[in-house]
Amino acid sequence: MTATAPRIDTVFDLDALLTEEEREWQQRARRFAQERIAPVIEEDFEAKHFRREFVRELGELGFLGMHLEGYGCAGAGAVSYGLVCLELEAADSGWRTFVSVQGSLAMSAIHKYGSEEQKQRWLPGMAAGELIGCFALTEPQGGSDPAAMTTTARRDGDGWVLDGAKRWIGLASLADVAVVWARVDDPTGAHGDGGSAVRGFLVPTSTPGFTATPIDGKLSMRASVQCDVTLEGVRLDADALLPGASGLSGPFGCLNEARYGIVWGAMGAARACLEAALERATTREVFGRPIGANQLIQAKLADMFVEVEKGILLALHLGRLKERGALTPPQISAGKLNSVREALAIAHEARAILAGDGITNAWPVMRHAANLESVRTYEGTDEIHQLVLGRALTGLNAF
Ligand code: TGC
């Protein structure tokens, strides 16, 4: 009986489907994840510590806003970006989340909807990891229905005044700039808004009236920071408005980017859990032989492996569609729903294979399982994505 655990990503030879450049991005991210994040993540998770110094390193590696063109961004393809998400999340969902919030949400919003001046002011520093951005959409009453937002922006001379509250805003207490989505009431249409519209604002976090407070008591994503944000009479100049976004399609356009990263990232967490289970199965002996020699364990491992490989193939398919400009929101919903659901199931199975030790931080599995509970909920819950798919299939809106 041999106990050779193959590298699981060689079994399907997914590498054969990637370009040289994509493999290089993946290797660069894998090295960072294994050499920088992995050695400290259990300690950081325990201590609720966000390692700020990694932000510049991520910038130097080109990962921040890497799918964007110009302004110091790498202009990489969607698959390269996905592979980076996968490798970072194999270490911890918190670090993939950081890259998502910075690149897919805050930088994407500025890149898609900002004026040339706004892009020049913020994007190069954010790409380099010198500046941090956050994305303030969700409000305390719930995240699933952004149309119900109550944060307002009202005209004040040439400028604006923002009032309201946001919740679960990643990195807000560390951020230099917040992309804040607020409702502008303009019934006369005098400012070109044509009634009530959701608009985006770039708020330097040093602006009086902006307060971000880290949310305590989290048992998930403990090595990253999510905040409550209050906006009390936050006065902004006219040029704080993102000119290119009007209506909810603005923030949803950014959520599409972040959800796409999750499709890949969650499979990284799943792969890490499978690797842990494989290691345990081939080294732990019970009844005089490795537990992996038992059919029941092998069946679990095989099922976990099939779901990891299927999930990565789906992510790759969506990535190729994205590179052709053909990726649709229901396709992203299918990917996010599948990846996170399967990753959670894999984490739970891996925990069972690890038995009692699986609940300790000697293994990464319980941390991944706890993190994935957040990933399951943010950027659209399972149920929201099921309903997006239900609408695409039936033509009937169940919201
Ligand atoms: P509806 O109000 O009818 O449509 C509004 C407008 O938005 C457009 N739209 C989209 N555009 C691009 N991509 C998408 N995925 C889009 N989904 C909708 C839509 O076409 C319409 O455009 P227009 O021009 O006609 O006005 O909304 P809906 O019925 O289409 O959508 C309903 C629903 C439930 C799917 C949507 O509200 C939804 O996706 N809800 C979930 C929102 C969500 O994901 N919230 C969590 C955000 S996570 C977060 O805020 C934390 S940031 C991360 C961090 O900081 O850590």
Coordinates of C-alpha atoms and ligand atoms in Angstrom, one line a residue:
M1 CA 0.0 0.0 0.0
T2 CA 1.6 3.3 -1.0
A3 CA 0.8 6.7 0.4
T4 CA 1.8 9.0 -2.4
A5 CA -0.5 12.0 -2.5
P6 CA -0.3 13.5 -6.1
R7 CA -0.5 17.2 -6.6
I8 CA -4.2 17.3 -7.3
D9 CA -3.9 19.9 -10.0
T10 CA -1.8 17.6 -12.1
V11 CA -4.5 14.9 -12.4
F12 CA -6.7 16.9 -14.8
D13 CA -3.8 18.8 -16.2
L14 CA -5.6 22.1 -16.1
D15 CA -2.3 23.8 -16.8
A16 CA -2.6 22.6 -20.4
L17 CA -5.5 24.9 -20.8
L18 CA -3.6 28.0 -19.7
T19 CA -1.2 30.3 -21.5
E20 CA 2.4 30.8 -20.3
E21 CA 1.5 34.2 -19.1
E22 CA -1.5 32.9 -17.1
R23 CA 0.7 30.2 -15.5
E24 CA 3.2 32.9 -14.5
W25 CA 0.5 35.0 -12.8
Q26 CA -0.7 31.9 -11.0
Q27 CA 2.8 30.9 -9.8
R28 CA 3.5 34.4 -8.6
A29 CA 0.4 34.4 -6.5
R30 CA 1.0 30.9 -5.3
R31 CA 4.5 31.9 -4.1
F32 CA 3.1 34.9 -2.2
A33 CA 0.3 32.9 -0.7
Q34 CA 2.6 30.1 0.5
E35 CA 5.6 32.2 1.5
R36 CA 4.0 35.3 2.9
I37 CA 0.4 34.6 4.0
A38 CA 0.5 30.9 5.0
P39 CA 3.2 31.2 7.7
V40 CA 1.3 33.9 9.6
I41 CA -2.4 33.4 8.8
E42 CA -3.3 31.3 11.7
E43 CA -1.8 33.8 14.1
D44 CA -3.4 36.7 12.3
F45 CA -6.8 35.0 12.3
E46 CA -6.5 34.3 16.0
A47 CA -5.3 37.8 16.8
K48 CA -7.8 39.5 14.4
H49 CA -4.9 41.1 12.7
F50 CA -4.9 42.6 9.1
R51 CA -1.3 42.7 7.9
R52 CA -1.2 46.2 6.4
E53 CA 2.4 45.7 5.1
F54 CA 1.2 43.1 2.6
V55 CA -0.8 45.7 0.7
R56 CA 2.3 47.2 -0.9
E57 CA 3.7 43.8 -1.6
L58 CA 0.5 42.9 -3.4
G59 CA 0.8 46.2 -5.4
E60 CA 4.4 45.4 -6.3
L61 CA 3.4 42.0 -7.6
G62 CA 0.8 43.7 -9.8
F63 CA -2.3 42.1 -8.3
L64 CA -4.2 45.3 -7.4
G65 CA -6.6 46.2 -10.2
M66 CA -4.6 43.8 -12.4
H67 CA -7.4 43.3 -14.9
L68 CA -7.7 47.1 -15.6
E69 CA -5.8 48.9 -18.3
G70 CA -3.6 52.0 -17.8
Y71 CA -3.0 54.1 -14.6
G72 CA -0.3 51.7 -13.3
C73 CA -2.6 48.6 -13.7
A74 CA -1.3 45.4 -15.3
G75 CA -4.0 45.0 -17.9
A76 CA -4.0 41.3 -17.4
G77 CA -6.7 38.9 -18.7
A78 CA -9.7 37.7 -16.8
V79 CA -8.3 34.2 -16.4
S80 CA -5.0 35.5 -15.0
Y81 CA -6.9 37.5 -12.5
G82 CA -9.0 34.5 -11.6
L83 CA -6.0 32.4 -11.0
V84 CA -4.5 35.0 -8.7
C85 CA -7.8 35.0 -6.7
L86 CA -7.7 31.2 -6.5
E87 CA -4.1 31.1 -5.1
L88 CA -4.7 33.9 -2.6
E89 CA -7.9 32.3 -1.3
A90 CA -6.1 29.0 -1.0
A91 CA -4.2 30.8 1.7
D92 CA -7.1 32.8 3.2
S93 CA -10.4 34.3 1.9
G94 CA -9.5 37.6 3.7
W95 CA -6.6 38.3 1.3
R96 CA -8.6 37.4 -1.8
T97 CA -11.3 39.7 -0.4
F98 CA -8.8 42.5 0.0
V99 CA -7.7 42.2 -3.6
S100 CA -11.4 42.0 -4.7
V101 CA -12.5 45.1 -2.7
Q102 CA -9.5 47.1 -3.8
G103 CA -9.3 46.0 -7.5
S104 CA -12.8 44.7 -8.5
L105 CA -14.9 47.1 -6.5
A106 CA -13.2 50.4 -5.6
M107 CA -10.7 50.6 -8.5
S108 CA -13.2 49.2 -11.0
A109 CA -15.7 51.8 -10.0
I110 CA -13.2 54.6 -10.6
H111 CA -11.9 53.1 -13.8
K112 CA -15.4 52.4 -15.2
Y113 CA -17.2 55.6 -14.1
G114 CA -14.6 58.1 -13.0
S115 CA -13.5 61.3 -14.8
E116 CA -10.0 61.4 -16.2
E117 CA -9.0 63.6 -13.2
Q118 CA -10.4 61.1 -10.7
K119 CA -8.6 58.2 -12.4
Q120 CA -5.3 60.1 -12.3
R121 CA -5.7 61.1 -8.7
W122 CA -6.5 57.7 -7.3
L123 CA -5.7 54.7 -9.5
P124 CA -1.9 54.7 -9.7
G125 CA -1.6 54.9 -5.9
M126 CA -4.2 52.2 -5.4
A127 CA -2.5 49.9 -8.0
A128 CA 0.8 50.4 -6.2
G129 CA -0.8 49.5 -2.8
E130 CA 0.1 53.0 -1.5
L131 CA -3.6 53.9 -1.2
I132 CA -6.5 51.7 -0.1
G133 CA -10.0 52.0 -1.4
C134 CA -13.3 50.6 -0.1
F135 CA -16.8 50.3 -1.6
A136 CA -19.8 51.4 0.5
L137 CA -23.0 49.9 -0.9
T138 CA -24.6 47.7 1.7
E139 CA -26.6 49.3 4.5
P140 CA -27.5 48.1 8.0
Q141 CA -31.0 47.0 7.1
G142 CA -29.6 44.4 4.7
G143 CA -27.5 43.9 1.6
S144 CA -29.7 42.0 -0.8
D145 CA -31.8 45.0 -1.9
P146 CA -29.6 48.0 -2.6
A147 CA -32.6 49.6 -4.3
A148 CA -33.9 50.3 -0.8
M149 CA -30.8 52.3 0.2
T150 CA -31.5 55.3 2.4
T151 CA -28.1 57.1 2.3
T152 CA -28.7 60.4 0.6
A153 CA -26.7 62.9 -1.3
R154 CA -28.1 66.4 -1.6
R155 CA -26.9 69.4 -3.5
D156 CA -25.1 72.1 -1.4
G157 CA -24.2 74.9 -3.7
D158 CA -21.9 73.4 -6.3
G159 CA -21.1 70.5 -4.0
W160 CA -22.8 67.7 -2.2
V161 CA -23.7 66.6 1.4
L162 CA -23.9 62.9 2.2
D163 CA -25.9 61.4 5.1
G164 CA -26.5 57.8 6.0
A165 CA -25.0 54.6 7.2
K166 CA -23.3 51.6 5.6
R167 CA -22.4 48.2 7.0
W168 CA -20.0 45.3 6.2
I169 CA -17.7 47.7 4.3
G170 CA -14.4 45.9 3.8
L171 CA -11.2 47.9 4.8
A172 CA -13.2 51.1 5.5
S173 CA -11.2 52.0 8.6
L174 CA -7.9 51.6 6.8
A175 CA -9.0 53.1 3.5
D176 CA -7.9 56.4 2.0
V177 CA -10.9 56.7 -0.3
A178 CA -14.5 55.3 -0.1
V179 CA -16.7 54.8 -3.1
V180 CA -20.0 55.6 -1.5
W181 CA -23.3 54.9 -3.3
A182 CA -26.1 57.3 -2.3
R183 CA -29.5 58.3 -3.5
V184 CA -29.8 61.7 -5.1
D185 CA -33.3 63.2 -5.0
D186 CA -33.6 65.5 -7.9
P187 CA -37.3 65.5 -8.8
T188 CA -36.9 68.5 -11.2
G189 CA -34.1 66.8 -13.1
A190 CA -32.3 70.1 -12.8
H191 CA -29.0 68.4 -12.3
G192 CA -29.5 65.9 -15.1
D193 CA -30.5 63.0 -12.8
G194 CA -34.1 62.9 -13.9
G195 CA -35.7 62.1 -10.5
S196 CA -34.2 59.9 -7.9
A197 CA -31.1 58.0 -8.9
V198 CA -28.3 56.1 -7.1
R199 CA -25.0 57.8 -7.8
G200 CA -21.5 57.1 -6.7
F201 CA -19.2 59.5 -4.8
L202 CA -15.5 59.4 -4.1
V203 CA -15.1 60.3 -0.4
P204 CA -11.6 60.8 1.0
T205 CA -12.0 59.1 4.3
S206 CA -10.4 62.1 6.1
T207 CA -13.5 64.2 5.2
P208 CA -15.2 65.4 8.4
G209 CA -18.4 63.4 9.1
F210 CA -17.0 60.1 7.7
T211 CA -16.5 57.5 10.4
A212 CA -15.6 53.8 10.0
T213 CA -15.7 51.4 12.9
P214 CA -14.5 47.8 12.6
I215 CA -17.2 45.3 13.4
D216 CA -16.1 43.1 16.3
G217 CA -17.1 39.6 17.3
K218 CA -16.6 38.0 13.8
L219 CA -15.9 34.3 13.8
S220 CA -15.1 34.5 10.1
M221 CA -12.7 36.5 8.0
R222 CA -10.8 37.5 11.2
A223 CA -7.6 38.5 9.4
S224 CA -9.5 41.1 7.4
V225 CA -11.5 44.2 8.5
Q226 CA -15.2 44.9 7.8
C227 CA -16.7 48.1 9.2
D228 CA -19.8 50.1 10.0
V229 CA -19.6 53.4 8.3
T230 CA -21.5 56.5 9.2
L231 CA -21.9 59.6 7.0
E232 CA -23.0 62.7 8.9
G233 CA -23.1 65.8 6.9
V234 CA -20.2 64.8 4.8
R235 CA -19.4 67.8 2.5
L236 CA -17.9 67.1 -0.9
D237 CA -16.8 69.2 -3.8
A238 CA -18.8 68.9 -7.1
D239 CA -16.0 66.7 -8.5
A240 CA -16.6 64.0 -6.0
L241 CA -19.4 62.6 -8.1
L242 CA -18.6 59.7 -10.4
P243 CA -19.9 61.1 -13.7
G244 CA -20.2 57.8 -15.5
A245 CA -22.7 55.9 -13.2
S246 CA -26.4 56.7 -12.7
G247 CA -28.7 54.1 -11.3
L248 CA -28.0 50.7 -9.7
S249 CA -26.4 49.3 -12.8
G250 CA -23.3 51.4 -11.6
P251 CA -22.6 49.4 -8.4
F252 CA -23.9 46.1 -9.9
G253 CA -21.3 46.5 -12.7
C254 CA -18.6 46.4 -10.0
L255 CA -20.3 43.6 -8.1
N256 CA -20.1 41.5 -11.4
E257 CA -16.3 41.9 -11.3
A258 CA -16.1 40.9 -7.6
R259 CA -18.4 38.0 -8.0
Y260 CA -16.3 36.7 -10.9
G261 CA -13.3 36.7 -8.7
I262 CA -15.1 34.7 -6.1
V263 CA -16.0 32.0 -8.7
W264 CA -12.2 31.3 -8.8
G265 CA -11.3 32.2 -5.2
A266 CA -13.7 29.8 -3.5
M267 CA -12.2 27.0 -5.5
G268 CA -8.8 27.9 -4.0
A269 CA -10.2 27.5 -0.5
A270 CA -11.8 24.2 -1.6
R271 CA -8.5 23.0 -3.0
A272 CA -6.7 23.8 0.2
C273 CA -9.2 21.8 2.2
L274 CA -9.0 18.8 -0.2
E275 CA -5.2 18.9 0.1
A276 CA -5.4 18.9 3.9
A277 CA -7.8 15.9 3.7
L278 CA -5.5 14.1 1.3
E279 CA -2.5 14.6 3.5
R280 CA -4.4 13.4 6.5
A281 CA -5.9 10.4 4.7
T282 CA -2.5 9.2 3.6
T283 CA -0.7 9.7 6.9
R284 CA -3.2 9.0 9.7
E285 CA -3.4 5.3 10.6
V286 CA -6.4 3.7 12.2
F287 CA -7.1 0.0 12.4
G288 CA -3.5 -0.6 11.3
R289 CA -3.6 1.3 7.9
P290 CA -3.9 4.8 6.5
I291 CA -7.5 6.0 6.7
G292 CA -7.3 6.8 3.0
A293 CA -7.2 3.0 2.3
N294 CA -10.8 2.8 3.3
Q295 CA -13.4 2.9 0.6
L296 CA -15.6 5.4 2.5
I297 CA -12.7 7.9 2.8
Q298 CA -11.7 7.4 -0.9
A299 CA -15.3 8.0 -2.0
K300 CA -15.3 11.3 -0.1
L301 CA -12.0 12.3 -1.5
A302 CA -13.1 11.5 -5.1
D303 CA -16.3 13.5 -4.8
M304 CA -14.4 16.5 -3.3
F305 CA -11.8 16.2 -6.1
V306 CA -14.5 16.1 -8.8
E307 CA -16.2 19.2 -7.5
V308 CA -12.9 21.1 -7.3
E309 CA -12.0 20.3 -10.8
K310 CA -15.5 21.0 -12.1
G311 CA -15.5 24.3 -10.3
I312 CA -12.2 25.3 -11.8
L313 CA -13.3 24.3 -15.3
L314 CA -16.5 26.3 -14.9
A315 CA -14.4 29.3 -13.6
L316 CA -12.1 28.9 -16.6
H317 CA -15.1 28.8 -19.0
L318 CA -16.5 32.0 -17.5
G319 CA -13.1 33.6 -17.6
R320 CA -12.8 32.9 -21.3
L321 CA -16.3 34.3 -21.9
K322 CA -15.3 37.4 -19.9
E323 CA -12.2 37.9 -22.0
R324 CA -14.5 37.9 -25.1
G325 CA -16.8 40.4 -23.4
A326 CA -19.6 37.8 -23.4
L327 CA -20.0 37.0 -19.7
T328 CA -23.6 37.7 -18.5
P329 CA -24.8 38.3 -14.9
P330 CA -26.8 35.0 -14.8
Q331 CA -23.6 33.1 -15.8
I332 CA -21.7 34.9 -13.0
S333 CA -24.5 34.0 -10.5
A334 CA -24.2 30.3 -11.5
G335 CA -20.5 30.4 -10.9
K336 CA -20.6 32.2 -7.6
L337 CA -23.4 29.9 -6.3
N338 CA -21.7 26.8 -7.4
S339 CA -18.2 27.6 -6.3
V340 CA -19.1 28.8 -2.8
R341 CA -21.7 26.1 -2.2
E342 CA -19.3 23.3 -3.2
A343 CA -16.3 24.8 -1.4
L344 CA -18.3 24.9 1.8
A345 CA -19.4 21.3 1.3
I346 CA -15.8 20.3 0.7
A347 CA -14.6 22.2 3.8
H348 CA -17.1 20.3 5.9
E349 CA -16.1 16.9 4.5
A350 CA -12.4 17.7 5.0
R351 CA -13.1 18.6 8.6
A352 CA -14.8 15.3 9.1
I353 CA -11.8 13.4 7.6
L354 CA -9.5 15.3 9.9
A355 CA -11.7 14.2 12.9
G356 CA -11.0 16.0 16.2
D357 CA -7.8 17.7 14.9
G358 CA -10.0 19.3 12.2
I359 CA -11.4 21.7 14.6
T360 CA -8.0 23.1 15.6
N361 CA -5.8 25.6 13.8
A362 CA -3.2 22.9 13.2
W363 CA -5.1 22.5 9.9
P364 CA -6.5 25.4 7.8
V365 CA -9.9 23.7 7.2
M366 CA -12.0 25.1 10.0
R367 CA -10.7 28.6 9.1
H368 CA -11.6 28.1 5.5
A369 CA -15.1 26.8 6.5
A370 CA -15.7 29.8 8.7
N371 CA -14.4 32.3 6.0
L372 CA -16.6 30.7 3.4
E373 CA -19.7 31.5 5.5
S374 CA -19.0 35.1 4.8
V375 CA -18.2 34.5 1.1
R376 CA -21.5 32.7 0.8
T377 CA -23.3 35.8 2.1
Y378 CA -21.5 38.7 0.5
E379 CA -21.6 39.8 -3.1
G380 CA -25.1 38.2 -3.3
T381 CA -26.3 35.3 -1.1
D382 CA -26.9 31.8 -2.5
E383 CA -30.6 32.7 -2.6
I384 CA -30.1 35.9 -4.6
H385 CA -28.1 34.0 -7.1
Q386 CA -30.7 31.2 -7.3
L387 CA -33.3 33.9 -8.0
V388 CA -31.2 35.6 -10.7
L389 CA -30.9 32.2 -12.3
G390 CA -34.6 31.5 -11.7
R391 CA -35.5 34.7 -13.5
A392 CA -33.1 33.9 -16.4
L393 CA -34.7 30.4 -16.8
T394 CA -38.4 31.4 -16.4
G395 CA -38.5 35.0 -17.5
L396 CA -40.4 35.6 -14.2
N397 CA -39.1 37.9 -11.5
A398 CA -39.4 36.5 -8.0
F399 CA -37.9 39.4 -6.2
Ligands
TGC1 P1 -33.3 46.3 -10.5 O1 -33.6 47.2 -9.4 O2 -34.5 45.9 -11.3 O3 -32.2 46.8 -11.5 C1 -31.5 47.8 -11.2 C2 -30.6 48.1 -12.4 O4 -29.4 47.3 -12.3 C3 -29.3 46.5 -13.4 N1 -28.7 45.3 -13.0 C4 -27.4 44.9 -13.3 N2 -26.5 45.6 -14.1 C5 -25.3 45.0 -14.2 N3 -25.0 43.8 -13.6 C6 -25.9 43.1 -12.8 N4 -25.6 42.0 -12.2 C7 -27.2 43.7 -12.6 N5 -28.3 43.4 -11.9 C8 -29.2 44.3 -12.1 C9 -30.6 46.3 -14.0 O5 -30.6 46.0 -15.3 C10 -31.2 47.7 -13.8 O6 -30.6 48.6 -14.7 P2 -31.5 49.8 -15.3 O7 -30.5 50.5 -16.2 O8 -32.6 49.2 -16.0 O9 -31.9 50.6 -14.1 O10 -32.7 45.1 -9.8 P3 -32.7 43.6 -10.3 O11 -34.2 43.1 -10.2 O12 -32.1 43.5 -11.7 O13 -31.8 43.0 -9.3 C11 -32.4 42.5 -8.1 C12 -31.2 41.7 -7.4 C13 -31.8 41.1 -6.1 C14 -30.6 40.7 -8.3 C15 -30.1 42.7 -7.0 O14 -30.7 43.7 -6.2 C16 -29.0 42.1 -6.4 O15 -28.0 41.6 -7.0 N6 -28.9 42.1 -5.0 C17 -27.8 41.6 -4.3 C18 -26.9 42.8 -4.0 C19 -25.6 42.3 -3.4 O16 -24.8 41.5 -3.9 N7 -25.3 42.9 -2.2 C20 -24.1 42.6 -1.4 C21 -23.0 43.6 -1.8 S1 -21.6 43.1 -1.0 C22 -21.1 44.5 -0.2 O17 -21.7 45.6 -0.4 C23 -19.9 44.5 0.5 S2 -18.7 45.1 -0.5 C24 -17.5 43.9 -0.1 C25 -16.7 44.3 1.0 O18 -16.5 45.5 1.3 O19 -16.1 43.4 1.7

